Amino acid sequence: RKEVEQDPGPFNVPEGATVAFNCTYSNSASQSFFWYRQDCRKEPKLLMSVYSSGNEDGRFTAQLNRASQYISLLIRDSKLSDSATYLCVVSSFSGGYNKLIFGAGTRLAVHP
Amino acid sequence: AAGVIQSPRHLIKEKRETATLKCYPIPRHDTVYWYQQGPGQDPQFLISFYEKMQSDKGSIPDRFSAQQFSDYHSELNMSSLELGDSALYFCASSTKDGLRTYEQYFGPGTRLTVT
């Protein structure tokens, strides 16, 4: 079982739709949580860090539920340019340093 | 803003050859991470360095080694290359700066093809 699990999708949605991605993680000692976006053959780009209180950045809202070890990302008013793979990422903290554990990613395709 | 720089962007090598990948972190970032992403896979952590010392080790093969230099750039050395080493190699950097301590910023990657 992977340490970070995501629904692989693909999610095919029309422009303007609201779409939600979910992610679960198995290490209860995980400290930090992120959503990254990756376009085909490009590097992962940090979309947003996820804080315990939840956070919003424009059309994007991220939520964290530590008790359930669950992270979500909500995208409102989808744009064609939102088409990408969304990676749920958890920071594994050991010895004072962290490494990122990636989920397999959820593919989003926004169509006209 | 300056980003992580990686070179070369593309590299083609034959089996059993060696390769060296370079990474220049974002200015004032003190920690460098290396990841390997195979086709259709998620990035896998290889190794990291903080202040020129190895800080953590992941699934890095014994054939690979890495170091961080005094100017904070890092090099990943790969020897006895195998076909299975063909992948995208990403470098990421971060800095200990309050809330942003654990945010890692990725370079564009080096695409290594082993033939």
CSV table of N, CA, C and O in Angstrom, one decimal, chain A residues 1-110:
chain,number,residue,atom,x,y,z
A,1,ARG,N,0.9,-1.2,0.0
A,1,ARG,CA,0.0,0.0,0.0
A,1,ARG,C,0.9,1.2,0.0
A,1,ARG,O,1.8,1.4,0.8
A,2,LYS,N,0.6,2.2,-0.9
A,2,LYS,CA,1.4,3.4,-1.0
A,2,LYS,C,1.1,4.3,0.2
A,2,LYS,O,0.0,4.3,0.8
A,3,GLU,N,2.2,5.0,0.6
A,3,GLU,CA,2.0,5.9,1.7
A,3,GLU,C,1.1,7.1,1.5
A,3,GLU,O,0.4,7.6,2.4
A,4,VAL,N,0.9,7.5,0.2
A,4,VAL,CA,0.0,8.5,-0.2
A,4,VAL,C,-0.9,8.0,-1.3
A,4,VAL,O,-0.3,7.6,-2.3
A,5,GLU,N,-2.2,8.0,-1.1
A,5,GLU,CA,-3.1,7.4,-2.1
A,5,GLU,C,-4.0,8.5,-2.7
A,5,GLU,O,-4.5,9.3,-1.9
A,6,GLN,N,-4.1,8.4,-4.0
A,6,GLN,CA,-5.0,9.4,-4.7
A,6,GLN,C,-5.8,8.6,-5.7
A,6,GLN,O,-5.4,7.6,-6.2
A,7,ASP,N,-7.0,9.1,-6.0
A,7,ASP,CA,-7.8,8.6,-7.1
A,7,ASP,C,-7.0,9.0,-8.4
A,7,ASP,O,-6.8,10.2,-8.6
A,8,PRO,N,-6.6,8.1,-9.3
A,8,PRO,CA,-5.9,8.4,-10.4
A,8,PRO,C,-6.6,9.2,-11.5
A,8,PRO,O,-6.0,9.8,-12.4
A,9,GLY,N,-8.0,9.1,-11.5
A,9,GLY,CA,-8.8,9.7,-12.5
A,9,GLY,C,-8.7,8.9,-13.8
A,9,GLY,O,-8.5,7.7,-13.7
A,10,PRO,N,-8.8,9.5,-15.0
A,10,PRO,CA,-8.9,11.0,-15.2
A,10,PRO,C,-10.3,11.6,-14.8
A,10,PRO,O,-11.3,10.9,-14.9
A,11,PHE,N,-10.2,12.8,-14.4
A,11,PHE,CA,-11.5,13.6,-14.3
A,11,PHE,C,-11.6,14.4,-15.5
A,11,PHE,O,-10.8,15.2,-15.8
A,12,ASN,N,-12.7,14.2,-16.2
A,12,ASN,CA,-13.0,15.0,-17.4
A,12,ASN,C,-14.2,15.9,-17.1
A,12,ASN,O,-15.3,15.4,-16.9
A,13,VAL,N,-13.9,17.2,-17.1
A,13,VAL,CA,-15.0,18.1,-16.7
A,13,VAL,C,-15.1,19.3,-17.7
A,13,VAL,O,-14.1,19.6,-18.4
A,14,PRO,N,-16.2,19.9,-17.8
A,14,PRO,CA,-16.4,21.0,-18.7
A,14,PRO,C,-15.8,22.3,-18.0
A,14,PRO,O,-15.8,22.4,-16.8
A,15,GLU,N,-15.5,23.2,-18.8
A,15,GLU,CA,-15.1,24.6,-18.3
A,15,GLU,C,-16.2,25.1,-17.4
A,15,GLU,O,-17.4,24.9,-17.6
A,16,GLY,N,-15.7,25.7,-16.3
A,16,GLY,CA,-16.7,26.3,-15.3
A,16,GLY,C,-17.1,25.3,-14.2
A,16,GLY,O,-17.7,25.7,-13.2
A,17,ALA,N,-16.8,24.0,-14.4
A,17,ALA,CA,-17.2,23.0,-13.4
A,17,ALA,C,-16.4,23.2,-12.1
A,17,ALA,O,-15.3,23.7,-12.1
A,18,THR,N,-16.9,22.6,-11.0
A,18,THR,CA,-16.2,22.5,-9.8
A,18,THR,C,-15.8,21.0,-9.6
A,18,THR,O,-16.6,20.1,-9.9
A,19,VAL,N,-14.5,20.8,-9.3
A,19,VAL,CA,-14.0,19.5,-9.2
A,19,VAL,C,-13.2,19.3,-7.9
A,19,VAL,O,-12.6,20.3,-7.4
A,20,ALA,N,-13.3,18.2,-7.2
A,20,ALA,CA,-12.7,17.9,-6.0
A,20,ALA,C,-11.8,16.7,-6.0
A,20,ALA,O,-12.2,15.7,-6.6
A,21,PHE,N,-10.6,16.8,-5.5
A,21,PHE,CA,-9.7,15.7,-5.4
A,21,PHE,C,-9.4,15.3,-4.0
A,21,PHE,O,-9.3,16.2,-3.1
A,22,ASN,N,-9.3,14.0,-3.7
A,22,ASN,CA,-9.1,13.6,-2.4
A,22,ASN,C,-7.8,12.8,-2.3
A,22,ASN,O,-7.3,12.2,-3.3
A,23,CYS,N,-7.3,12.7,-1.1
A,23,CYS,CA,-6.0,12.1,-0.9
A,23,CYS,C,-5.9,11.6,0.5
A,23,CYS,O,-6.4,12.3,1.4
A,24,THR,N,-5.4,10.4,0.8
A,24,THR,CA,-5.2,9.9,2.1
A,24,THR,C,-3.7,9.6,2.3
A,24,THR,O,-3.1,9.2,1.3
A,25,TYR,N,-3.3,9.7,3.5
A,25,TYR,CA,-1.9,9.4,3.8
A,25,TYR,C,-1.8,8.4,5.0
A,25,TYR,O,-2.7,8.5,5.9
A,26,SER,N,-0.8,7.6,5.1
A,26,SER,CA,-0.8,6.6,6.1
A,26,SER,C,0.1,6.9,7.3
A,26,SER,O,-0.1,6.3,8.4
A,27,ASN,N,1.1,7.8,7.1
A,27,ASN,CA,2.0,8.1,8.2
A,27,ASN,C,1.4,9.2,9.1
A,27,ASN,O,1.4,10.4,8.7
A,28,SER,N,0.9,8.9,10.3
A,28,SER,CA,0.3,9.9,11.1
A,28,SER,C,1.3,10.9,11.7
A,28,SER,O,0.9,12.0,12.2
A,29,ALA,N,2.6,10.6,11.5
A,29,ALA,CA,3.6,11.6,12.0
A,29,ALA,C,3.9,12.6,10.9
A,29,ALA,O,4.8,13.5,11.1
A,30,SER,N,3.3,12.5,9.7
A,30,SER,CA,3.6,13.5,8.7
A,30,SER,C,3.3,14.9,9.2
A,30,SER,O,2.3,15.2,9.9
A,31,GLN,N,4.2,15.8,8.7
A,31,GLN,CA,4.1,17.2,9.3
A,31,GLN,C,3.5,18.2,8.3
A,31,GLN,O,2.8,19.1,8.8
A,32,SER,N,3.9,18.1,7.1
A,32,SER,CA,3.5,19.1,6.1
A,32,SER,C,2.8,18.5,4.9
A,32,SER,O,3.2,17.4,4.5
A,33,PHE,N,1.9,19.3,4.3
A,33,PHE,CA,1.1,18.7,3.2
A,33,PHE,C,1.0,19.7,2.1
A,33,PHE,O,0.9,20.9,2.3
A,34,PHE,N,1.0,19.2,0.9
A,34,PHE,CA,1.1,20.1,-0.3
A,34,PHE,C,0.3,19.5,-1.4
A,34,PHE,O,0.1,18.3,-1.5
A,35,TRP,N,-0.2,20.4,-2.3
A,35,TRP,CA,-0.6,20.0,-3.6
A,35,TRP,C,0.3,20.6,-4.6
A,35,TRP,O,0.6,21.8,-4.6
A,36,TYR,N,0.8,19.8,-5.5
A,36,TYR,CA,1.6,20.2,-6.6
A,36,TYR,C,0.9,19.9,-7.9
A,36,TYR,O,0.0,19.0,-8.0
A,37,ARG,N,1.2,20.7,-8.9
A,37,ARG,CA,0.6,20.5,-10.2
A,37,ARG,C,1.8,20.1,-11.2
A,37,ARG,O,2.8,20.7,-11.1
A,38,GLN,N,1.5,19.1,-12.0
A,38,GLN,CA,2.5,18.7,-13.0
A,38,GLN,C,1.9,18.6,-14.4
A,38,GLN,O,1.0,17.8,-14.6
A,39,ASP,N,2.5,19.3,-15.3
A,39,ASP,CA,2.1,19.2,-16.7
A,39,ASP,C,3.0,18.1,-17.3
A,39,ASP,O,4.1,17.8,-16.9
A,40,CYS,N,2.5,17.6,-18.4
A,40,CYS,CA,3.2,16.5,-19.1
A,40,CYS,C,4.7,16.8,-19.4
A,40,CYS,O,5.0,17.8,-20.0
A,41,ARG,N,5.5,16.0,-18.8
A,41,ARG,CA,7.0,16.0,-19.1
A,41,ARG,C,7.6,17.3,-18.5
A,41,ARG,O,8.7,17.7,-18.9
A,42,LYS,N,6.9,17.9,-17.6
A,42,LYS,CA,7.5,19.1,-16.9
A,42,LYS,C,7.7,18.8,-15.4
A,42,LYS,O,7.3,17.8,-14.9
A,43,GLU,N,8.3,19.8,-14.7
A,43,GLU,CA,8.5,19.6,-13.3
A,43,GLU,C,7.3,19.8,-12.5
A,43,GLU,O,6.4,20.6,-12.9
A,44,PRO,N,7.2,19.2,-11.3
A,44,PRO,CA,6.1,19.5,-10.4
A,44,PRO,C,6.2,21.0,-9.9
A,44,PRO,O,7.3,21.4,-9.6
A,45,LYS,N,5.1,21.7,-9.9
A,45,LYS,CA,5.1,23.0,-9.5
A,45,LYS,C,4.2,23.1,-8.2
A,45,LYS,O,3.0,22.6,-8.3
A,46,LEU,N,4.7,23.8,-7.2
A,46,LEU,CA,3.9,23.9,-6.0
A,46,LEU,C,2.7,24.8,-6.2
A,46,LEU,O,2.7,25.9,-6.6
A,47,LEU,N,1.5,24.1,-5.9
A,47,LEU,CA,0.2,24.9,-6.1
A,47,LEU,C,-0.1,25.6,-4.8
A,47,LEU,O,-0.4,26.7,-4.8
A,48,MET,N,-0.1,24.8,-3.7
A,48,MET,CA,-0.4,25.4,-2.4
A,48,MET,C,0.0,24.4,-1.3
A,48,MET,O,0.0,23.2,-1.5
A,49,SER,N,0.5,25.0,-0.2
A,49,SER,CA,0.7,24.2,1.0
A,49,SER,C,-0.7,24.1,1.7
A,49,SER,O,-1.6,24.9,1.5
A,50,VAL,N,-0.9,23.0,2.4
A,50,VAL,CA,-2.2,22.8,3.1
A,50,VAL,C,-2.0,22.9,4.6
A,50,VAL,O,-1.2,22.2,5.2
A,51,TYR,N,-2.7,23.8,5.2
A,51,TYR,CA,-2.6,24.1,6.6
A,51,TYR,C,-3.8,23.5,7.3
A,51,TYR,O,-4.8,23.2,6.8
A,52,SER,N,-3.6,23.3,8.6
A,52,SER,CA,-4.7,22.6,9.4
A,52,SER,C,-6.0,23.4,9.4
A,52,SER,O,-7.0,22.7,9.4
A,53,SER,N,-5.9,24.7,9.2
A,53,SER,CA,-7.1,25.5,9.2
A,53,SER,C,-7.8,25.5,7.9
A,53,SER,O,-8.8,26.1,7.7
A,54,GLY,N,-7.1,24.9,6.9
A,54,GLY,CA,-7.6,25.0,5.5
A,54,GLY,C,-7.2,26.3,4.9
A,54,GLY,O,-6.9,27.3,5.6
A,55,ASN,N,-7.0,26.3,3.6
A,55,ASN,CA,-6.6,27.6,3.0
A,55,ASN,C,-7.1,27.7,1.6
A,55,ASN,O,-7.4,26.7,0.9
A,56,GLU,N,-7.2,28.9,1.2
A,56,GLU,CA,-7.8,29.2,-0.1
A,56,GLU,C,-6.9,30.1,-0.9
A,56,GLU,O,-6.3,31.1,-0.3
A,57,ASP,N,-6.8,29.9,-2.2
A,57,ASP,CA,-6.0,30.8,-3.0
A,57,ASP,C,-6.8,30.9,-4.4
A,57,ASP,O,-6.7,30.1,-5.2
A,58,GLY,N,-7.5,32.0,-4.4
A,58,GLY,CA,-8.4,32.2,-5.6
A,58,GLY,C,-9.4,31.1,-5.8
A,58,GLY,O,-10.2,30.9,-4.9
A,59,ARG,N,-9.3,30.4,-6.9
A,59,ARG,CA,-10.3,29.3,-7.2
A,59,ARG,C,-10.0,28.0,-6.5
A,59,ARG,O,-10.7,27.1,-6.6
A,60,PHE,N,-8.9,28.0,-5.8
A,60,PHE,CA,-8.4,26.7,-5.2
A,60,PHE,C,-8.6,26.8,-3.7
A,60,PHE,O,-8.2,27.7,-3.0
A,61,THR,N,-9.1,25.7,-3.2
A,61,THR,CA,-9.3,25.5,-1.7
A,61,THR,C,-8.7,24.2,-1.3
A,61,THR,O,-9.1,23.2,-1.8
A,62,ALA,N,-7.9,24.2,-0.3
A,62,ALA,CA,-7.3,23.0,0.2
A,62,ALA,C,-7.7,22.8,1.7
A,62,ALA,O,-7.8,23.7,2.4
A,63,GLN,N,-8.0,21.5,2.0
A,63,GLN,CA,-8.4,21.2,3.4
A,63,GLN,C,-7.6,20.0,3.9
A,63,GLN,O,-7.2,19.1,3.1
A,64,LEU,N,-7.4,20.0,5.2
A,64,LEU,CA,-6.6,18.9,5.8
A,64,LEU,C,-7.4,18.4,7.0
A,64,LEU,O,-7.9,19.2,7.8
A,65,ASN,N,-7.6,17.1,7.1
A,65,ASN,CA,-8.2,16.5,8.3
A,65,ASN,C,-7.2,15.5,8.9
A,65,ASN,O,-7.0,14.4,8.4
A,66,ARG,N,-6.5,16.0,9.9
A,66,ARG,CA,-5.4,15.1,10.5
A,66,ARG,C,-6.0,13.9,11.1
A,66,ARG,O,-5.4,12.8,11.1
A,67,ALA,N,-7.2,14.0,11.7
A,67,ALA,CA,-7.7,12.8,12.4
A,67,ALA,C,-8.0,11.7,11.4
A,67,ALA,O,-7.8,10.5,11.7
A,68,SER,N,-8.5,12.1,10.3
A,68,SER,CA,-8.8,11.1,9.2
A,68,SER,C,-7.6,10.9,8.3
A,68,SER,O,-7.7,10.0,7.4
A,69,GLN,N,-6.6,11.7,8.4
A,69,GLN,CA,-5.4,11.6,7.5
A,69,GLN,C,-5.8,11.7,6.1
A,69,GLN,O,-5.6,10.9,5.2
A,70,TYR,N,-6.5,12.8,5.8
A,70,TYR,CA,-7.2,13.1,4.6
A,70,TYR,C,-6.9,14.5,4.2
A,70,TYR,O,-7.0,15.4,5.0
A,71,ILE,N,-6.6,14.7,2.9
A,71,ILE,CA,-6.4,16.0,2.3
A,71,ILE,C,-7.3,16.2,1.1
A,71,ILE,O,-7.5,15.2,0.3
A,72,SER,N,-7.8,17.4,0.8
A,72,SER,CA,-8.6,17.6,-0.3
A,72,SER,C,-8.2,18.8,-1.1
A,72,SER,O,-7.6,19.7,-0.5
A,73,LEU,N,-8.5,18.9,-2.3
A,73,LEU,CA,-8.3,20.1,-3.1
A,73,LEU,C,-9.6,20.3,-3.9
A,73,LEU,O,-10.0,19.4,-4.6
A,74,LEU,N,-10.1,21.5,-3.8
A,74,LEU,CA,-11.3,21.9,-4.6
A,74,LEU,C,-10.9,23.0,-5.6
A,74,LEU,O,-10.3,24.0,-5.2
A,75,ILE,N,-11.3,22.8,-6.8
A,75,ILE,CA,-11.1,23.7,-7.9
A,75,ILE,C,-12.4,24.2,-8.4
A,75,ILE,O,-13.3,23.4,-8.9
A,76,ARG,N,-12.7,25.5,-8.2
A,76,ARG,CA,-13.9,26.1,-8.7
A,76,ARG,C,-13.7,26.7,-10.1
A,76,ARG,O,-12.6,27.2,-10.4
A,77,ASP,N,-14.8,26.8,-10.8
A,77,ASP,CA,-14.8,27.5,-12.1
A,77,ASP,C,-13.6,27.1,-13.0
A,77,ASP,O,-12.7,27.9,-13.4
A,78,SER,N,-13.5,25.8,-13.3
A,78,SER,CA,-12.4,25.2,-14.0
A,78,SER,C,-12.1,25.9,-15.3
A,78,SER,O,-13.0,26.3,-16.0
A,79,LYS,N,-10.8,26.1,-15.5
A,79,LYS,CA,-10.3,26.7,-16.8
A,79,LYS,C,-9.6,25.6,-17.6
A,79,LYS,O,-9.1,24.6,-17.1
A,80,LEU,N,-9.6,25.8,-18.9
A,80,LEU,CA,-8.8,24.9,-19.8
A,80,LEU,C,-7.4,24.7,-19.3
A,80,LEU,O,-6.8,23.6,-19.3
A,81,SER,N,-6.8,25.8,-18.8
A,81,SER,CA,-5.4,25.8,-18.4
A,81,SER,C,-5.2,25.0,-17.1
A,81,SER,O,-4.1,24.8,-16.6
A,82,ASP,N,-6.3,24.6,-16.4
A,82,ASP,CA,-6.2,23.8,-15.2
A,82,ASP,C,-5.9,22.3,-15.5
A,82,ASP,O,-5.6,21.5,-14.7
A,83,SER,N,-6.0,21.9,-16.8
A,83,SER,CA,-5.7,20.5,-17.2
A,83,SER,C,-4.3,20.2,-16.9
A,83,SER,O,-3.3,20.8,-17.4
A,84,ALA,N,-4.1,19.2,-16.1
A,84,ALA,CA,-2.8,18.8,-15.6
A,84,ALA,C,-3.0,17.6,-14.7
A,84,ALA,O,-4.1,17.1,-14.5
A,85,THR,N,-1.9,17.1,-14.1
A,85,THR,CA,-1.9,16.1,-13.1
A,85,THR,C,-1.7,16.8,-11.8
A,85,THR,O,-0.7,17.5,-11.6
A,86,TYR,N,-2.5,16.5,-10.8
A,86,TYR,CA,-2.4,17.1,-9.5
A,86,TYR,C,-1.9,16.1,-8.5
A,86,TYR,O,-2.5,15.0,-8.3
A,87,LEU,N,-0.8,16.4,-7.9
A,87,LEU,CA,0.0,15.5,-7.0
A,87,LEU,C,-0.3,15.9,-5.5
A,87,LEU,O,0.0,17.0,-5.2
A,88,CYS,N,-0.8,14.9,-4.8
A,88,CYS,CA,-0.9,15.1,-3.3
A,88,CYS,C,0.5,14.7,-2.7
A,88,CYS,O,1.0,13.7,-3.0
A,89,VAL,N,1.0,15.6,-1.9
A,89,VAL,CA,2.4,15.4,-1.4
A,89,VAL,C,2.4,15.6,0.1
A,89,VAL,O,1.9,16.6,0.6
A,90,VAL,N,3.1,14.7,0.7
A,90,VAL,CA,3.2,14.7,2.2
A,90,VAL,C,4.7,14.7,2.5
A,90,VAL,O,5.5,14.1,1.9
A,91,SER,N,5.0,15.5,3.5
A,91,SER,CA,6.4,15.7,3.9
A,91,SER,C,6.7,14.7,5.1
A,91,SER,O,6.0,14.7,6.1
A,92,SER,N,7.7,13.8,4.8
A,92,SER,CA,8.1,12.9,5.8
A,92,SER,C,9.3,13.4,6.5
A,92,SER,O,10.3,13.7,5.9
A,93,PHE,N,9.2,13.6,7.8
A,93,PHE,CA,10.2,14.3,8.6
A,93,PHE,C,11.0,13.4,9.4
A,93,PHE,O,10.4,12.6,10.2
A,94,SER,N,12.3,13.3,9.2
A,94,SER,CA,13.1,12.4,10.0
A,94,SER,C,14.5,13.1,10.2
A,94,SER,O,15.1,13.7,9.2
A,95,GLY,N,15.0,13.0,11.4
A,95,GLY,CA,16.3,13.5,11.7
A,95,GLY,C,16.5,15.0,11.4
A,95,GLY,O,17.6,15.4,11.2
A,96,GLY,N,15.4,15.7,11.5
A,96,GLY,CA,15.5,17.1,11.3
A,96,GLY,C,15.4,17.6,9.9
A,96,GLY,O,15.4,18.8,9.6
A,97,TYR,N,15.2,16.6,9.0
A,97,TYR,CA,15.1,17.0,7.6
A,97,TYR,C,13.8,16.4,7.0
A,97,TYR,O,13.3,15.4,7.5
A,98,ASN,N,13.4,16.9,5.9
A,98,ASN,CA,12.2,16.3,5.3
A,98,ASN,C,12.4,15.9,3.9
A,98,ASN,O,13.2,16.4,3.2
A,99,LYS,N,11.7,14.9,3.5
A,99,LYS,CA,11.6,14.5,2.1
A,99,LYS,C,10.1,14.4,1.7
A,99,LYS,O,9.3,14.2,2.6
A,100,LEU,N,9.9,14.6,0.5
A,100,LEU,CA,8.5,14.6,0.0
A,100,LEU,C,8.1,13.2,-0.5
A,100,LEU,O,8.9,12.5,-1.2
A,101,ILE,N,6.9,12.8,-0.1
A,101,ILE,CA,6.3,11.5,-0.6
A,101,ILE,C,5.2,11.9,-1.5
A,101,ILE,O,4.2,12.6,-1.0
A,102,PHE,N,5.2,11.4,-2.7
A,102,PHE,CA,4.2,11.8,-3.7
A,102,PHE,C,3.2,10.8,-3.8
A,102,PHE,O,3.4,9.6,-3.8
A,103,GLY,N,1.9,11.2,-4.0
A,103,GLY,CA,0.9,10.3,-4.5
A,103,GLY,C,1.1,10.1,-6.0
A,103,GLY,O,1.9,10.8,-6.6
A,104,ALA,N,0.4,9.2,-6.5
A,104,ALA,CA,0.5,8.9,-8.0
A,104,ALA,C,-0.1,10.0,-8.9
A,104,ALA,O,0.2,9.9,-10.1
A,105,GLY,N,-0.8,10.9,-8.3
A,105,GLY,CA,-1.4,12.0,-9.1
A,105,GLY,C,-2.8,11.7,-9.6
A,105,GLY,O,-3.2,10.5,-9.8
A,106,THR,N,-3.6,12.7,-9.7
A,106,THR,CA,-4.9,12.7,-10.3
A,106,THR,C,-4.9,13.5,-11.6
A,106,THR,O,-4.6,14.7,-11.5
A,107,ARG,N,-5.3,12.9,-12.7
A,107,ARG,CA,-5.3,13.7,-13.9
A,107,ARG,C,-6.6,14.4,-14.1
A,107,ARG,O,-7.7,13.8,-13.9
A,108,LEU,N,-6.5,15.7,-14.5
A,108,LEU,CA,-7.7,16.5,-14.7
A,108,LEU,C,-7.6,16.9,-16.2
A,108,LEU,O,-6.6,17.5,-16.6
A,109,ALA,N,-8.7,16.7,-16.9
A,109,ALA,CA,-8.8,17.3,-18.3
A,109,ALA,C,-10.1,18.1,-18.3
A,109,ALA,O,-11.2,17.7,-18.1
A,110,VAL,N,-9.9,19.4,-18.6
A,110,VAL,CA,-11.0,20.4,-18.7
A,110,VAL,C,-11.3,20.6,-20.1
A,110,VAL,O,-10.3,21.0,-20.9
